[in-house]
Coordinates of C-alpha atoms in Angstrom, one line a residue:
Chain A
M157 CA -67.0 20.8 -14.3
S158 CA -68.2 21.0 -10.6
Q159 CA -65.9 21.4 -7.7
D160 CA -66.3 17.7 -6.7
E161 CA -65.6 16.1 -10.0
P162 CA -61.8 16.1 -10.1
N163 CA -61.8 14.3 -6.8
D164 CA -64.4 11.7 -7.9
F165 CA -62.4 11.1 -11.0
A166 CA -59.2 10.5 -9.1
T167 CA -61.0 8.1 -6.8
A168 CA -62.6 6.2 -9.7
L169 CA -59.3 6.1 -11.6
H170 CA -57.6 4.5 -8.6
S171 CA -60.4 2.1 -7.9
H172 CA -60.7 0.8 -11.4
A173 CA -56.9 0.4 -11.6
R174 CA -57.1 -1.7 -8.4
D175 CA -59.9 -3.8 -9.8
V176 CA -58.1 -4.5 -13.1
E177 CA -54.8 -5.2 -11.2
A178 CA -56.6 -7.8 -9.2
L179 CA -57.9 -9.5 -12.3
L180 CA -54.6 -9.4 -14.1
R181 CA -52.9 -10.9 -11.1
E182 CA -55.5 -13.8 -11.2
L183 CA -55.0 -14.2 -14.9
L184 CA -51.3 -14.5 -14.5
S185 CA -51.4 -17.1 -11.7
S186 CA -49.2 -20.1 -12.1
R187 CA -52.1 -22.6 -12.5
P188 CA -52.5 -23.7 -16.2
R189 CA -55.9 -23.1 -17.7
H190 CA -57.8 -25.8 -19.6
G191 CA -55.8 -26.5 -22.8
E192 CA -52.5 -25.3 -21.4
I193 CA -49.7 -27.7 -20.6
A194 CA -47.6 -25.8 -18.0
R195 CA -46.9 -22.2 -17.2
P196 CA -43.1 -21.7 -16.9
E197 CA -42.5 -19.6 -13.7
R198 CA -39.8 -17.4 -15.3
L199 CA -42.1 -16.4 -18.2
L200 CA -45.0 -15.6 -15.8
A201 CA -42.6 -13.5 -13.6
A202 CA -41.6 -11.5 -16.7
M203 CA -45.2 -11.0 -17.8
R204 CA -46.2 -9.9 -14.2
H205 CA -43.2 -7.5 -14.2
G206 CA -44.4 -5.9 -17.4
V207 CA -48.1 -5.7 -16.4
L208 CA -48.6 -5.5 -12.7
G209 CA -48.0 -2.6 -10.2
G210 CA -47.7 0.3 -12.5
G211 CA -49.3 2.8 -14.7
K212 CA -52.5 4.9 -14.5
R213 CA -54.5 2.2 -16.3
L214 CA -56.0 4.9 -18.5
R215 CA -57.2 2.5 -21.1
P216 CA -58.9 0.2 -18.7
F217 CA -60.6 3.2 -17.1
L218 CA -61.9 4.2 -20.5
V219 CA -63.3 0.7 -21.2
I220 CA -65.0 0.5 -17.8
E221 CA -66.5 4.0 -17.9
S222 CA -67.6 3.8 -21.5
A223 CA -69.3 0.5 -20.6
A224 CA -70.9 2.1 -17.5
L225 CA -72.4 4.8 -19.7
F226 CA -74.7 2.1 -21.2
D227 CA -75.2 0.1 -17.9
A228 CA -73.1 -2.8 -19.2
D229 CA -72.1 -5.8 -17.1
R230 CA -69.2 -4.5 -14.9
E231 CA -67.4 -7.8 -14.8
A232 CA -67.5 -8.2 -18.5
A233 CA -66.1 -4.6 -18.9
R234 CA -63.3 -5.4 -16.4
R235 CA -62.3 -8.5 -18.4
V236 CA -62.1 -6.5 -21.6
A237 CA -60.2 -3.8 -19.7
A238 CA -57.7 -6.3 -18.5
A239 CA -57.2 -7.8 -22.0
L240 CA -56.6 -4.3 -23.4
E241 CA -54.0 -3.6 -20.7
C242 CA -52.2 -6.8 -21.7
V243 CA -51.9 -5.5 -25.2
H244 CA -50.8 -2.1 -24.1
C245 CA -48.1 -3.6 -21.8
Y246 CA -46.9 -6.1 -24.4
S247 CA -46.3 -3.2 -26.7
L248 CA -44.3 -1.4 -24.1
I249 CA -42.2 -4.4 -23.4
H250 CA -41.4 -4.9 -27.1
D251 CA -41.0 -1.1 -27.6
D252 CA -38.4 -0.9 -24.9
L253 CA -36.2 -3.6 -26.5
P254 CA -32.7 -2.6 -27.6
A255 CA -33.6 -3.2 -31.2
M256 CA -36.6 -0.7 -30.8
D257 CA -36.4 2.3 -28.4
D258 CA -33.7 0.7 -26.2
D259 CA -35.1 1.9 -22.8
D260 CA -33.8 0.7 -19.5
V261 CA -36.4 2.3 -17.3
R262 CA -40.2 2.2 -17.4
R263 CA -42.5 3.5 -14.7
G264 CA -39.4 4.1 -12.6
R265 CA -38.4 0.4 -12.7
P266 CA -36.1 -1.6 -14.9
T267 CA -37.7 -2.6 -18.2
V268 CA -38.5 -6.3 -18.7
H269 CA -35.4 -7.1 -20.8
K270 CA -33.2 -5.4 -18.1
A271 CA -34.9 -7.2 -15.2
F272 CA -34.8 -10.5 -17.1
D273 CA -33.2 -10.8 -20.6
E274 CA -34.1 -9.9 -24.1
A275 CA -35.4 -13.3 -25.2
T276 CA -37.6 -13.6 -22.1
A277 CA -38.9 -10.0 -22.8
I278 CA -39.8 -11.0 -26.4
L279 CA -41.6 -14.1 -25.2
A280 CA -43.3 -12.3 -22.3
G281 CA -44.7 -9.7 -24.8
D282 CA -45.8 -12.4 -27.2
S283 CA -47.5 -14.2 -24.4
L284 CA -49.4 -11.1 -23.1
L285 CA -50.6 -10.4 -26.6
T286 CA -51.9 -13.9 -26.9
L287 CA -53.4 -13.9 -23.5
A288 CA -55.4 -10.8 -24.4
F289 CA -57.4 -12.7 -27.0
D290 CA -57.8 -15.6 -24.6
I291 CA -59.3 -13.3 -22.0
I292 CA -61.9 -11.8 -24.4
A293 CA -62.8 -15.1 -26.0
D294 CA -63.0 -17.1 -22.8
P295 CA -66.6 -17.5 -21.4
A296 CA -65.3 -16.8 -17.9
P297 CA -66.8 -20.1 -16.8
D298 CA -66.7 -19.6 -13.0
S299 CA -69.8 -17.4 -13.0
D300 CA -72.5 -15.9 -15.2
A301 CA -71.1 -12.4 -14.4
G302 CA -68.9 -11.3 -17.2
R303 CA -70.2 -13.8 -19.6
L304 CA -70.9 -11.8 -22.8
P305 CA -72.9 -13.2 -25.7
V306 CA -70.7 -15.0 -28.1
D307 CA -71.3 -12.5 -31.0
R308 CA -70.1 -9.6 -28.8
R309 CA -67.0 -11.4 -27.7
L310 CA -66.2 -12.2 -31.3
E311 CA -66.7 -8.6 -32.4
L312 CA -64.4 -7.5 -29.6
V313 CA -61.7 -10.0 -30.7
T314 CA -61.8 -8.6 -34.3
A315 CA -61.8 -4.9 -33.2
L316 CA -58.9 -5.5 -30.8
A317 CA -56.9 -7.3 -33.4
R318 CA -57.4 -4.5 -35.9
A319 CA -56.6 -1.8 -33.4
A320 CA -53.4 -3.7 -32.3
G321 CA -52.1 -5.2 -35.5
A322 CA -50.4 -4.1 -38.7
G323 CA -53.2 -1.6 -39.6
G324 CA -53.1 -0.1 -36.0
M325 CA -50.7 0.0 -33.2
A326 CA -47.9 -2.3 -34.5
G327 CA -48.1 -0.5 -37.9
G328 CA -47.8 2.8 -36.1
Q329 CA -44.7 1.6 -34.3
L330 CA -43.1 0.7 -37.6
L331 CA -43.9 4.1 -39.0
D332 CA -42.5 5.7 -35.9
L333 CA -39.2 3.7 -36.3
E334 CA -39.0 5.0 -39.9
A335 CA -39.9 8.6 -39.0
A336 CA -36.3 9.7 -38.3
R337 CA -35.5 8.7 -41.9
S338 CA -38.8 9.2 -43.7
R339 CA -39.5 12.6 -42.1
P340 CA -43.3 12.4 -42.4
D341 CA -45.2 15.6 -43.1
E342 CA -48.1 16.8 -40.9
A343 CA -50.6 14.4 -42.4
G344 CA -48.0 11.6 -42.0
I345 CA -47.4 12.4 -38.3
I346 CA -51.2 12.4 -37.7
T347 CA -51.6 9.0 -39.3
L348 CA -48.6 7.6 -37.4
Q349 CA -49.9 8.8 -34.1
A350 CA -53.5 7.7 -34.8
M351 CA -52.1 4.3 -35.3
K352 CA -49.3 4.1 -32.6
T353 CA -51.2 5.5 -29.6
G354 CA -54.6 6.5 -31.0
A355 CA -55.9 3.1 -32.1
L356 CA -55.9 1.4 -28.6
I357 CA -57.4 4.5 -26.9
R358 CA -60.1 4.6 -29.5
F359 CA -60.7 0.9 -29.1
A360 CA -60.9 1.4 -25.3
C361 CA -63.8 3.8 -25.7
E362 CA -65.6 1.9 -28.4
A363 CA -65.1 -1.4 -26.6
G364 CA -67.2 -0.1 -23.6
A365 CA -70.1 0.4 -26.0
M366 CA -69.5 -3.0 -27.6
V367 CA -69.5 -4.7 -24.2
A368 CA -72.9 -3.1 -23.5
G369 CA -74.3 -4.1 -26.9
A370 CA -75.0 -0.4 -27.5
A371 CA -76.6 0.8 -30.8
R372 CA -74.3 1.6 -33.7
P373 CA -74.6 5.4 -33.4
D374 CA -73.6 5.2 -29.8
R375 CA -70.6 3.0 -30.7
E376 CA -69.6 5.4 -33.4
R377 CA -69.9 8.3 -31.0
L378 CA -67.7 6.6 -28.4
A379 CA -65.2 5.7 -31.0
E380 CA -65.0 9.3 -32.1
F381 CA -64.6 10.3 -28.5
G382 CA -61.8 7.9 -28.2
S383 CA -60.1 9.4 -31.3
A384 CA -60.2 12.8 -29.7
V385 CA -58.9 11.5 -26.4
G386 CA -56.1 9.6 -28.2
L387 CA -55.0 12.6 -30.2
A388 CA -55.1 14.7 -27.0
F389 CA -53.0 12.1 -25.2
Q390 CA -50.3 12.2 -27.9
L391 CA -50.2 16.0 -28.0
A392 CA -49.9 16.1 -24.2
D393 CA -47.2 13.5 -24.4
D394 CA -45.3 15.4 -27.1
L395 CA -45.6 18.6 -25.0
L396 CA -44.3 16.7 -21.9
D397 CA -41.5 15.1 -23.9
R398 CA -40.3 18.7 -24.7
T399 CA -40.6 20.1 -21.2
A400 CA -40.7 17.5 -18.5
H401 CA -37.8 15.9 -16.7
A402 CA -37.2 12.2 -17.0
A403 CA -37.9 11.8 -13.3
A404 CA -41.4 13.1 -13.6
M405 CA -42.2 10.8 -16.5
G406 CA -40.6 7.7 -15.1
K407 CA -38.9 7.1 -18.4
A408 CA -36.4 8.7 -20.7
T409 CA -37.6 12.0 -22.3
G410 CA -36.5 14.1 -25.2
K411 CA -35.5 11.0 -27.2
D412 CA -37.7 11.7 -30.1
R413 CA -36.2 15.1 -30.8
A414 CA -32.7 13.6 -30.3
A415 CA -33.6 11.0 -32.9
G416 CA -34.7 13.8 -35.3
K417 CA -38.4 12.8 -35.2
A418 CA -40.7 15.8 -35.6
T419 CA -44.0 16.0 -33.6
L420 CA -46.9 18.4 -34.1
V421 CA -45.4 20.4 -31.2
D422 CA -42.2 20.9 -33.2
L423 CA -44.1 21.9 -36.2
H424 CA -46.5 24.3 -34.5
G425 CA -45.1 25.2 -31.1
A426 CA -46.4 24.9 -27.5
E427 CA -49.0 27.6 -27.7
W428 CA -50.7 26.1 -30.8
T429 CA -50.6 22.7 -29.1
R430 CA -52.3 24.0 -25.9
R431 CA -55.1 25.5 -28.0
Q432 CA -55.5 22.2 -29.9
L433 CA -55.7 20.3 -26.6
S434 CA -58.4 22.7 -25.4
G435 CA -60.3 22.3 -28.7
L436 CA -60.1 18.4 -28.4
V437 CA -61.4 18.4 -24.9
G438 CA -64.3 20.6 -26.0
Q439 CA -65.0 18.2 -28.9
A440 CA -64.8 15.2 -26.6
H441 CA -67.3 16.9 -24.2
D442 CA -69.6 17.7 -27.1
L443 CA -69.6 14.1 -28.2
L444 CA -70.8 13.1 -24.7
S445 CA -73.6 15.7 -24.5
P446 CA -76.3 13.2 -25.4
Y447 CA -75.5 11.3 -22.2
G448 CA -75.9 14.3 -19.8
G449 CA -74.6 13.8 -16.3
R450 CA -73.8 10.1 -16.9
G451 CA -70.9 11.2 -19.1
S452 CA -69.1 13.1 -16.3
M453 CA -66.4 10.6 -15.6
L454 CA -65.5 10.4 -19.3
R455 CA -65.5 14.2 -19.5
S456 CA -63.1 14.3 -16.6
A457 CA -60.9 11.7 -18.3
A458 CA -60.6 13.8 -21.4
A459 CA -59.6 16.8 -19.4
F460 CA -57.2 14.8 -17.4
V461 CA -55.5 13.4 -20.5
A462 CA -55.1 16.9 -22.0
Q463 CA -53.8 18.5 -18.7
R464 CA -51.6 15.7 -17.4
R465 CA -48.2 16.7 -16.1
S466 CA -46.7 13.2 -16.1
Chain B
M184 CA -50.7 -48.3 -47.0
S185 CA -51.5 -48.9 -50.7
Q186 CA -49.1 -48.2 -53.5
D187 CA -51.0 -45.1 -54.6
E188 CA -51.3 -43.3 -51.3
P189 CA -47.8 -41.8 -51.0
N190 CA -48.4 -40.1 -54.3
D191 CA -51.9 -38.9 -53.4
F192 CA -50.5 -37.5 -50.2
A193 CA -47.7 -35.6 -52.0
T194 CA -50.3 -34.1 -54.4
A195 CA -52.7 -33.1 -51.6
L196 CA -49.8 -31.6 -49.5
H197 CA -48.8 -29.5 -52.5
S198 CA -52.4 -28.5 -53.4
H199 CA -53.3 -27.5 -49.8
A200 CA -50.1 -25.5 -49.5
R201 CA -51.0 -23.6 -52.7
D202 CA -54.5 -22.9 -51.5
V203 CA -53.3 -21.6 -48.1
E204 CA -50.6 -19.6 -49.8
A205 CA -53.2 -17.9 -52.0
L206 CA -55.3 -17.0 -49.0
L207 CA -52.3 -15.7 -47.0
R208 CA -51.3 -13.5 -50.0
E209 CA -54.8 -12.1 -50.0
L210 CA -54.8 -11.5 -46.3
L211 CA -51.5 -9.7 -46.5
S212 CA -52.6 -7.3 -49.3
S213 CA -51.9 -3.6 -48.9
R214 CA -55.6 -2.7 -48.6
P215 CA -56.6 -1.9 -45.0
R216 CA -59.5 -3.9 -43.6
H217 CA -62.5 -2.3 -41.8
G218 CA -61.2 -0.8 -38.6
E219 CA -57.6 -0.5 -39.8
I220 CA -56.0 2.9 -40.5
A221 CA -53.2 2.1 -42.9
R222 CA -50.9 -0.8 -43.7
P223 CA -47.3 0.3 -43.8
E224 CA -45.7 -1.3 -46.8
R225 CA -42.4 -2.2 -45.1
L226 CA -44.2 -4.0 -42.4
L227 CA -46.3 -6.0 -44.9
A228 CA -43.3 -6.8 -46.9
A229 CA -41.6 -8.3 -43.8
M230 CA -44.7 -10.2 -42.9
R231 CA -44.9 -11.6 -46.4
H232 CA -41.2 -12.5 -46.3
G233 CA -41.8 -14.5 -43.2
V234 CA -45.0 -16.3 -44.3
L235 CA -45.1 -16.6 -48.1
G236 CA -43.3 -18.9 -50.5
G237 CA -41.8 -21.5 -48.2
G238 CA -42.4 -24.5 -46.0
K239 CA -44.3 -27.7 -46.4
R240 CA -47.4 -26.2 -44.7
L241 CA -47.7 -29.3 -42.6
R242 CA -49.9 -27.6 -39.9
P243 CA -52.4 -26.2 -42.5
F244 CA -52.5 -29.6 -44.1
L245 CA -53.5 -31.2 -40.8
V246 CA -56.2 -28.6 -40.3
I247 CA -57.7 -29.1 -43.7
E248 CA -57.5 -32.9 -43.7
S249 CA -58.8 -33.2 -40.1
A250 CA -61.7 -31.0 -41.1
A251 CA -62.3 -33.1 -44.3
L252 CA -62.7 -36.2 -42.1
F253 CA -66.0 -34.7 -40.8
D254 CA -67.1 -33.0 -44.1
A255 CA -66.5 -29.5 -42.7
D256 CA -66.8 -26.4 -44.9
R257 CA -63.5 -26.3 -46.8
E258 CA -63.2 -22.6 -47.0
A259 CA -63.6 -22.3 -43.2
A260 CA -60.9 -24.9 -42.7
R261 CA -58.6 -23.0 -45.1
R262 CA -59.1 -19.8 -43.1
V263 CA -58.2 -21.6 -39.8
A264 CA -55.2 -23.2 -41.6
A265 CA -54.0 -19.8 -42.7
A266 CA -54.4 -18.4 -39.2
L267 CA -52.4 -21.2 -37.7
E268 CA -49.7 -20.7 -40.3
C269 CA -49.5 -17.1 -39.3
V270 CA -48.8 -18.2 -35.7
H271 CA -46.3 -20.7 -36.8
C272 CA -44.4 -18.2 -38.9
Y273 CA -44.5 -15.5 -36.3
S274 CA -42.8 -17.9 -33.9
L275 CA -40.1 -18.7 -36.4
I276 CA -39.5 -15.0 -37.0
H277 CA -39.1 -14.3 -33.3
D278 CA -37.2 -17.5 -32.7
D279 CA -34.6 -16.6 -35.3
L280 CA -33.8 -13.2 -33.7
P281 CA -30.3 -12.6 -32.3
A282 CA -31.6 -12.6 -28.7
M283 CA -33.2 -16.0 -29.3
D284 CA -31.7 -18.6 -31.6
D285 CA -29.8 -16.1 -33.7
D286 CA -30.3 -17.7 -37.1
D287 CA -29.5 -16.0 -40.4
V288 CA -31.1 -18.5 -42.7
R289 CA -34.6 -20.0 -42.8
R290 CA -36.0 -22.2 -45.6
G291 CA -32.8 -21.4 -47.6
R292 CA -33.5 -17.6 -47.5
P293 CA -32.3 -14.8 -45.2
T294 CA -34.4 -14.7 -42.0
V295 CA -36.7 -11.6 -41.6
H296 CA -34.3 -9.7 -39.4
K297 CA -31.5 -10.2 -41.9
A298 CA -33.6 -9.3 -44.9
F299 CA -35.1 -6.2 -43.0
D300 CA -33.9 -5.4 -39.5
E301 CA -34.5 -6.6 -35.9
A302 CA -37.2 -4.0 -35.0
T303 CA -39.1 -4.8 -38.2
A304 CA -38.9 -8.5 -37.5
I305 CA -40.2 -8.1 -34.0
L306 CA -43.2 -6.0 -35.3
A307 CA -43.8 -8.4 -38.2
G308 CA -44.0 -11.3 -35.8
D309 CA -46.3 -9.4 -33.5
S310 CA -48.5 -8.4 -36.4
L311 CA -48.8 -12.0 -37.7
L312 CA -49.8 -13.2 -34.3
T313 CA -52.4 -10.5 -34.1
L314 CA -53.6 -11.2 -37.6
A315 CA -54.2 -14.9 -36.8
F316 CA -56.9 -14.0 -34.3
D317 CA -58.4 -11.5 -36.7
I318 CA -58.6 -14.2 -39.4
I319 CA -60.4 -16.7 -37.1
A320 CA -62.8 -14.1 -35.6
D321 CA -63.7 -12.4 -38.8
P322 CA -67.0 -13.5 -40.4
A323 CA -65.4 -13.5 -43.8
P324 CA -68.0 -11.1 -45.0
D325 CA -67.6 -11.6 -48.8
S326 CA -69.4 -14.9 -48.9
D327 CA -71.3 -17.4 -46.9
A328 CA -68.6 -20.0 -47.5
G329 CA -66.2 -20.1 -44.6
R330 CA -68.6 -18.4 -42.3
L331 CA -68.5 -20.6 -39.2
P332 CA -71.1 -20.2 -36.4
V333 CA -69.9 -17.7 -33.8
D334 CA -69.5 -20.2 -31.0
R335 CA -67.1 -22.3 -33.1
R336 CA -65.0 -19.3 -34.0
L337 CA -64.8 -18.2 -30.4
E338 CA -63.8 -21.7 -29.3
L339 CA -61.1 -21.7 -32.0
V340 CA -59.8 -18.4 -30.7
T341 CA -59.5 -19.7 -27.2
A342 CA -57.9 -23.0 -28.2
L343 CA -55.4 -21.3 -30.5
A344 CA -54.5 -18.8 -27.8
R345 CA -53.9 -21.5 -25.3
A346 CA -51.8 -23.6 -27.7
A347 CA -49.7 -20.6 -28.7
G348 CA -49.3 -18.7 -25.4
A349 CA -47.5 -19.0 -22.1
G350 CA -49.0 -22.4 -21.4
G351 CA -48.2 -23.7 -24.9
M352 CA -45.7 -22.7 -27.6
A353 CA -44.3 -19.5 -26.2
G354 CA -43.8 -21.2 -22.8
G355 CA -42.1 -24.1 -24.5
Q356 CA -39.7 -21.6 -26.2
L357 CA -38.9 -20.2 -22.8
L358 CA -38.2 -23.6 -21.4
D359 CA -36.0 -24.4 -24.5
L360 CA -33.9 -21.3 -23.9
E361 CA -33.4 -22.3 -20.3
A362 CA -32.6 -25.9 -21.2
A363 CA -28.9 -25.4 -21.7
R364 CA -28.7 -24.2 -18.1
S365 CA -31.6 -26.1 -16.4
R366 CA -30.7 -29.5 -18.0
P367 CA -34.3 -30.9 -17.9
D368 CA -34.7 -34.6 -17.3
E369 CA -36.6 -36.9 -19.6
A370 CA -40.0 -35.8 -18.3
G371 CA -38.9 -32.1 -18.6
I372 CA -37.8 -32.6 -22.2
I373 CA -41.1 -34.2 -23.1
T374 CA -43.0 -31.3 -21.5
L375 CA -40.8 -28.8 -23.2
Q376 CA -41.4 -30.4 -26.6
A377 CA -45.1 -30.9 -26.1
M378 CA -45.3 -27.2 -25.6
K379 CA -42.7 -25.8 -28.1
T380 CA -43.7 -27.9 -31.1
G381 CA -46.4 -30.2 -30.0
A382 CA -49.1 -27.7 -29.0
L383 CA -49.6 -26.2 -32.4
I384 CA -49.6 -29.6 -34.2
R385 CA -52.1 -30.9 -31.7
F386 CA -54.2 -27.7 -32.2
A387 CA -54.0 -28.2 -36.0
C388 CA -55.6 -31.7 -35.8
E389 CA -58.2 -30.7 -33.1
A390 CA -59.1 -27.5 -35.0
G391 CA -60.2 -29.5 -38.0
A392 CA -62.8 -31.3 -35.8
M393 CA -63.8 -28.0 -34.2
V394 CA -64.3 -26.4 -37.6
A395 CA -66.6 -29.3 -38.4
G396 CA -68.5 -29.0 -35.1
A397 CA -67.6 -32.7 -34.5
A398 CA -68.7 -34.4 -31.3
R399 CA -66.4 -34.3 -28.3
P400 CA -65.1 -37.8 -28.5
D401 CA -64.0 -37.1 -32.1
R402 CA -62.4 -33.9 -31.1
E403 CA -60.5 -35.6 -28.3
R404 CA -59.4 -38.4 -30.7
L405 CA -58.1 -35.9 -33.2
A406 CA -56.3 -34.0 -30.4
E407 CA -54.6 -37.2 -29.3
F408 CA -53.7 -38.0 -32.9
G409 CA -52.2 -34.5 -33.1
S410 CA -50.1 -35.2 -29.9
A411 CA -48.7 -38.3 -31.4
V412 CA -47.9 -36.6 -34.7
G413 CA -46.3 -33.7 -32.7
L414 CA -44.1 -35.9 -30.7
A415 CA -43.1 -37.8 -33.9
F416 CA -42.3 -34.5 -35.6
Q417 CA -40.0 -33.5 -32.8
L418 CA -38.2 -36.9 -32.6
A419 CA -37.7 -36.8 -36.3
D420 CA -36.4 -33.3 -36.0
D421 CA -33.9 -34.2 -33.3
L422 CA -32.8 -37.2 -35.4
L423 CA -32.3 -34.9 -38.4
D424 CA -30.5 -32.3 -36.3
R425 CA -28.0 -35.0 -35.4
T426 CA -27.5 -36.4 -38.8
A427 CA -28.5 -34.0 -41.6
H428 CA -26.5 -31.3 -43.3
A429 CA -27.6 -27.7 -43.0
A430 CA -28.2 -27.6 -46.7
A431 CA -30.9 -30.3 -46.6
M432 CA -32.6 -28.6 -43.7
G433 CA -32.5 -25.1 -45.1
K434 CA -31.4 -23.9 -41.7
A435 CA -28.5 -24.3 -39.3
T436 CA -28.3 -27.8 -37.7
G437 CA -26.5 -29.3 -34.7
K438 CA -27.0 -26.1 -32.7
D439 CA -28.9 -27.7 -29.9
R440 CA -26.1 -30.1 -29.1
A441 CA -23.5 -27.4 -29.4
A442 CA -25.6 -25.4 -26.8
G443 CA -25.6 -28.4 -24.5
K444 CA -29.3 -29.1 -24.8
A445 CA -30.1 -32.7 -24.5
T446 CA -32.9 -34.3 -26.7
L447 CA -34.5 -37.7 -26.3
V448 CA -32.2 -38.9 -29.1
D449 CA -29.2 -38.0 -27.0
L450 CA -30.6 -39.8 -24.0
H451 CA -31.7 -43.0 -25.8
G452 CA -29.9 -43.1 -29.2
A453 CA -31.0 -43.3 -32.8
E454 CA -32.2 -46.9 -32.7
W455 CA -34.5 -46.3 -29.8
T456 CA -35.8 -43.1 -31.5
R457 CA -36.6 -45.0 -34.7
R458 CA -38.6 -47.6 -32.7
Q459 CA -40.4 -44.8 -30.9
L460 CA -41.3 -43.2 -34.2
S461 CA -42.6 -46.4 -35.6
G462 CA -44.7 -46.9 -32.4
L463 CA -46.1 -43.3 -32.7
V464 CA -47.1 -43.9 -36.3
G465 CA -48.9 -47.1 -35.2
Q466 CA -50.7 -45.2 -32.4
A467 CA -51.7 -42.4 -34.8
H468 CA -53.1 -44.9 -37.2
D469 CA -55.0 -46.7 -34.5
L470 CA -56.6 -43.5 -33.4
L471 CA -57.9 -43.0 -37.0
S472 CA -59.3 -46.5 -37.3
P473 CA -62.9 -45.4 -36.6
Y474 CA -62.8 -43.4 -39.8
G475 CA -61.8 -46.2 -42.1
G476 CA -60.7 -45.2 -45.5
R477 CA -61.5 -41.6 -44.9
G478 CA -58.5 -41.3 -42.6
S479 CA -56.0 -42.3 -45.3
M480 CA -54.6 -38.8 -45.8
L481 CA -54.0 -38.2 -42.1
R482 CA -52.4 -41.7 -41.9
S483 CA -50.0 -40.7 -44.6
A484 CA -49.3 -37.5 -42.9
A485 CA -48.3 -39.3 -39.7
A486 CA -46.0 -41.6 -41.7
F487 CA -44.5 -38.7 -43.6
V488 CA -43.7 -36.7 -40.4
A489 CA -41.9 -39.7 -38.9
Q490 CA -40.0 -40.6 -42.0
R491 CA -39.1 -37.1 -43.3
R492 CA -35.5 -36.5 -44.3
S493 CA -35.6 -32.7 -44.3

């Protein structure tokens, strides 16, 4: 990595986050879209609370930079990135509910059910999930920019649904809830994590290639890259959960251990985990080698995920 | 209406329900689809509990019969019908949660959060909503039957998202939760109901025309028919809520009044409501007049909805 790259990466991360934030704000405006009847203000306020003004926007970054690797339409990538962020934030809203992880704080602010109430939080999550599919399927009629061919949009709907649903993220959350009781072995933990956090990160990277209409080998390479990044993300998270203070994370920490849920860090220790992280970054970089210098942002992203401190 | 029709209608209602049930059972099998990692058995069991083995399947019936009006591919209509039923059942699962309507019984059986637990019920609802978009977007690769052109599938994804999301059903549920406090006037109640129950019924009827690729005036006529049926459905429901016993409804009754939520029946009385219902059935029948005898099933459906006793 050259001396300049870390700084470029930070700038790009911030810039993409701002672009996606602007689009999300627009998508969550009070004006009903064609086919909608009315948009209740309290529901929109809860959706905005859960989505706007927070987070590194890692998944959107991965969509946009994976798409850029293949010279895809930037506006189309931004839309898919916004849709994916809606799915990610819906999952956080529902995950924070008293019946699930019961968290009061997220990104240093009250969770949606604390700022509003439980029923509103449930409906805000439901509505964000629904909106995600709307965003991808919609032809973005105001301009030609961002208007993907119908077959690509449809493919993205299917891929997002499978990454997010019972066979992906939602299924992973269920396995995670069961983990305190079912005590999964190493293979079980890996599957759980590949579903709960891995599936959306993998989708983020593959989606960029899909937006671009890239060839199948490219799509598969980006999906594999996403799997490596997703696993690194989870290992770094588990490491942080063991060591970081709640203030640095902006959320409660150490809860998984308190709940008796084992992670790979518990099984193998911090040293092993750091070696794994380094190996995953190497693997991610290797997967990008066909793209030469064009892959530098994604290489930085993989390193960032593995090394993050919050 | 001829002497024979009511009986034909009952047979068709039963037969379509069985067809859709079979497809739902297949879609909720334990085998992961392409792009899924694993399907946790407990989550699938909760999804099946919420979807299979109950209900009149009115919305699927409306999809299938609206599609049949234009000679659409039956298998494609059955898939859209199944997707819509997933959305309907997800909304019931979340609506029954303690933070929402707090119901223990649905269709004479324990609600999903009683049969399982709250967290599983939240995730089962989320997963059914996600699956609905998967079903519509998926090319149904096993056969050519049911394989709609990509533009129609995409249009159905958008229309379903808008009927189900913040500007439709989910928004209506939020308004309904607020109603005890906000005390909406007549116009407010009509909007609330058009969103909470009307939007999906309207979508059901319009979707049939969309599956068939029918011309815009036909689609609009079917959507209007759906609006009339949706309003009739709600009026009949409010009437039943005031008069029926819980046993006949298979769920708790009289709760809206106890919560201080006014309905149109409360504002105008039962006699006015029955006249409205009769007017709506007439309007629905008029909308079908261009289709002559082919519209007889949908005409019976409108009458059935207005006259139902449970």
